[in-house]
Coordinates of C-alpha atoms in Angstrom, one line a residue:
M1 CA 0.2 -0.3 -0.1
I2 CA 1.7 3.5 -1.2
E3 CA 0.3 6.4 0.0
I4 CA 0.5 10.3 -0.1
D5 CA 0.3 13.2 2.9
I6 CA -1.0 16.2 2.5
D7 CA -0.7 17.3 6.4
E8 CA 2.9 19.4 5.8
H9 CA 1.0 21.4 3.3
L10 CA -2.3 21.3 5.3
D11 CA -0.2 23.1 8.1
N12 CA 1.5 25.8 5.8
F13 CA -2.0 26.5 4.5
A14 CA -3.3 26.5 7.6
R15 CA -0.7 29.1 9.3
A16 CA -1.0 31.5 6.4
L17 CA -5.3 31.5 7.1
N18 CA -4.7 32.7 10.7
A19 CA -2.8 34.9 9.3
T20 CA -5.7 36.7 7.9
G21 CA -8.0 36.2 11.4
E22 CA -10.8 35.0 9.2
K23 CA -12.6 32.2 9.6
V24 CA -12.9 29.6 7.4
S25 CA -16.1 26.7 7.4
A26 CA -14.5 23.3 7.9
K27 CA -16.7 22.3 5.0
S28 CA -14.5 24.6 2.4
L29 CA -11.7 23.7 3.8
A30 CA -12.6 19.7 3.9
R31 CA -13.2 20.5 -0.6
I32 CA -9.6 21.8 -0.9
T33 CA -8.4 19.3 0.8
Q34 CA -10.6 16.5 -1.3
F35 CA -10.0 18.6 -4.7
A36 CA -6.0 18.6 -3.3
L37 CA -6.5 14.2 -2.9
R38 CA -7.8 13.6 -6.5
Q39 CA -5.4 15.2 -8.1
G40 CA -2.3 13.8 -6.3
R41 CA -4.3 10.4 -7.4
E42 CA -4.7 11.1 -10.6
A43 CA -1.1 12.7 -10.8
Y44 CA 0.3 9.4 -9.6
L45 CA -2.2 7.4 -11.8
E46 CA -0.3 9.2 -15.0
E47 CA 3.4 9.6 -14.2
L48 CA 2.7 5.5 -13.4
A49 CA 1.1 4.3 -16.1
N50 CA 4.1 6.8 -18.3
D51 CA 6.5 4.8 -16.0
L52 CA 5.5 1.1 -17.0
S53 CA 4.4 1.5 -20.1
E54 CA 7.3 -0.7 -20.9
Y55 CA 5.1 -3.6 -19.9
K56 CA 2.9 -3.5 -21.9
I57 CA -0.6 -3.1 -19.8
P58 CA -3.0 -0.6 -21.1
K59 CA -3.6 3.3 -19.6
T60 CA -7.2 2.1 -18.4
R61 CA -6.8 -0.6 -17.4
L62 CA -3.6 -0.1 -14.9
R63 CA -5.8 2.7 -13.6
R64 CA -8.5 0.4 -12.8
T65 CA -6.8 -1.9 -10.5
I66 CA -5.0 0.8 -8.1
H67 CA -8.1 1.0 -6.2
T68 CA -7.4 4.5 -3.9
A69 CA -8.5 5.0 -0.6
F70 CA -9.0 9.0 1.0
V71 CA -8.5 8.8 4.5
N72 CA -9.1 11.7 7.2
A73 CA -7.3 10.3 10.0
G74 CA -8.7 13.6 12.5
S75 CA -9.9 17.1 12.4
D76 CA -5.7 17.7 10.5
G77 CA -4.7 14.9 8.8
R78 CA -5.7 13.5 4.9
S79 CA -4.0 11.2 3.3
A80 CA -4.7 9.1 -0.2
L81 CA -4.0 5.2 -0.1
F82 CA -3.4 3.6 -3.4
N83 CA -3.2 -0.6 -3.3
A84 CA -3.1 -2.3 -6.3
G85 CA -2.9 -6.2 -6.8
W86 CA -0.5 -8.2 -9.0
F87 CA -0.9 -8.4 -12.9
R88 CA -1.0 -11.4 -14.3
L89 CA 1.6 -12.1 -16.9
G90 CA -1.4 -13.2 -19.7
D91 CA -2.4 -9.8 -19.0
Q92 CA 1.2 -7.7 -20.9
R93 CA 0.2 -7.3 -25.1
G94 CA 3.3 -8.4 -26.9
L95 CA 3.3 -11.6 -25.2
Q96 CA 5.3 -14.1 -27.7
Q97 CA 5.8 -18.0 -28.0
T98 CA 9.0 -19.1 -28.5
S99 CA 10.3 -23.1 -28.2
A100 CA 11.9 -22.1 -24.9
G101 CA 8.9 -20.3 -22.8
V102 CA 7.4 -16.5 -23.7
V103 CA 9.4 -13.6 -23.9
A104 CA 6.9 -10.5 -22.3
P105 CA 8.1 -6.6 -22.6
G106 CA 9.6 -5.7 -19.9
W107 CA 10.5 -8.4 -18.3
G108 CA 12.1 -10.7 -21.3
L109 CA 12.2 -14.9 -21.9
H110 CA 10.2 -16.6 -19.5
R111 CA 11.8 -20.5 -19.7
G112 CA 9.7 -23.8 -20.2
T113 CA 6.3 -21.4 -20.0
F114 CA 3.4 -21.3 -22.5
L115 CA 0.5 -19.5 -23.6
A116 CA -2.7 -21.9 -22.7
T117 CA -6.7 -20.8 -22.7
T118 CA -8.2 -22.8 -20.1
K119 CA -11.9 -24.1 -20.5
S120 CA -12.8 -21.0 -19.2
G121 CA -12.1 -19.2 -21.2
H122 CA -9.2 -18.0 -19.3
R123 CA -5.6 -16.8 -21.8
G124 CA -3.0 -16.7 -19.7
V125 CA 0.7 -17.8 -19.4
F126 CA 1.3 -21.0 -17.9
R127 CA 4.3 -23.4 -16.2
R128 CA 3.8 -27.2 -15.5
I129 CA 4.9 -28.3 -11.7
S130 CA 6.9 -30.9 -11.9
G131 CA 6.1 -34.5 -10.2
E132 CA 2.6 -33.5 -9.6
R133 CA 0.1 -34.6 -11.4
M134 CA -3.2 -33.7 -13.2
D135 CA -6.7 -35.3 -11.4
S136 CA -8.2 -35.4 -14.9
N137 CA -5.5 -36.5 -16.7
P138 CA -1.6 -38.4 -14.5
D139 CA -0.3 -38.2 -17.3
K140 CA 0.1 -34.7 -17.9
E141 CA 1.8 -32.8 -15.0
K142 CA -0.6 -29.2 -13.2
I143 CA 0.4 -26.1 -14.6
R144 CA -0.2 -22.6 -12.7
E145 CA -0.4 -19.2 -13.6
L146 CA 2.3 -16.8 -13.7
W147 CA 2.3 -13.7 -12.3
G148 CA 4.0 -9.8 -14.0
M149 CA 4.3 -7.0 -11.3
N150 CA 2.9 -5.0 -9.3
P151 CA 2.6 -1.5 -9.6
N152 CA 3.3 -0.6 -6.1
R153 CA 6.1 -3.1 -5.2
E154 CA 7.6 -0.7 -8.8
V155 CA 7.3 2.5 -6.7
E156 CA 9.0 0.6 -4.1
R157 CA 11.5 -0.6 -5.6
G158 CA 12.2 3.2 -7.4
N159 CA 11.3 2.4 -10.5
S160 CA 9.0 4.9 -10.9
E161 CA 8.9 8.8 -9.4
A162 CA 4.6 8.4 -9.5
L163 CA 5.0 9.3 -5.8
E164 CA 6.9 12.0 -6.0
Q165 CA 4.6 14.0 -8.5
A166 CA 1.7 13.0 -6.9
A167 CA 3.1 14.8 -3.4
D168 CA 3.9 17.9 -5.9
A169 CA 0.4 17.6 -7.7
A170 CA -1.4 17.5 -4.2
A171 CA 0.9 20.9 -3.1
R172 CA -0.1 22.5 -6.1
A173 CA -3.5 22.1 -5.5
I174 CA -4.0 22.7 -2.0
E175 CA -1.7 26.1 -3.2
D176 CA -4.1 26.9 -5.4
Q177 CA -7.4 26.2 -3.5
A178 CA -5.6 28.5 -0.8
F179 CA -5.1 31.7 -3.2
K180 CA -8.5 31.8 -4.3
L181 CA -9.8 31.1 -0.8
L182 CA -8.1 33.8 0.4
A183 CA -9.0 35.4 -2.4
S184 CA -13.0 34.9 -1.4
I185 CA -12.0 36.4 1.7
A186 CA -10.0 39.7 1.1
A187 CA -13.2 40.5 -1.3

């Protein structure tokens, strides 16, 4: 799970509000933080999709897979949590079956693997499990599906600057919205 935290930027904004001496409704502040977190989420997803383009997973699929939870940790703490599962290796575009195995963009050759479609219609990259026989056909070994990447894991490994981009976008959004709010108070 990856988190962007905008508490530091909110503290700076709170100091600016206190300096004006004006009262601001909690609803206005909530709107600003929600807007900032949405901007951060969009920046995170866009940057992550660009950084992981070598894996040939469509941007829309990547965006649908990453779940975002907006968290209010008390009265002055707000965060966005990004949770993403693992992608099946078979979900990637551009897979090629060779005599040695399957070649996946961004991953290279997986020796001893093969592309197959199961009876249910599911298509994926599979590998035989040596020593374990199928119940339905004892002459063949069982198969298991291979999994590819997890977007959040790539961020943790430093292969993407998405988290930094998200924090910057959230900070810019707070600043922009803060100026608008302060201008409306002063008017």
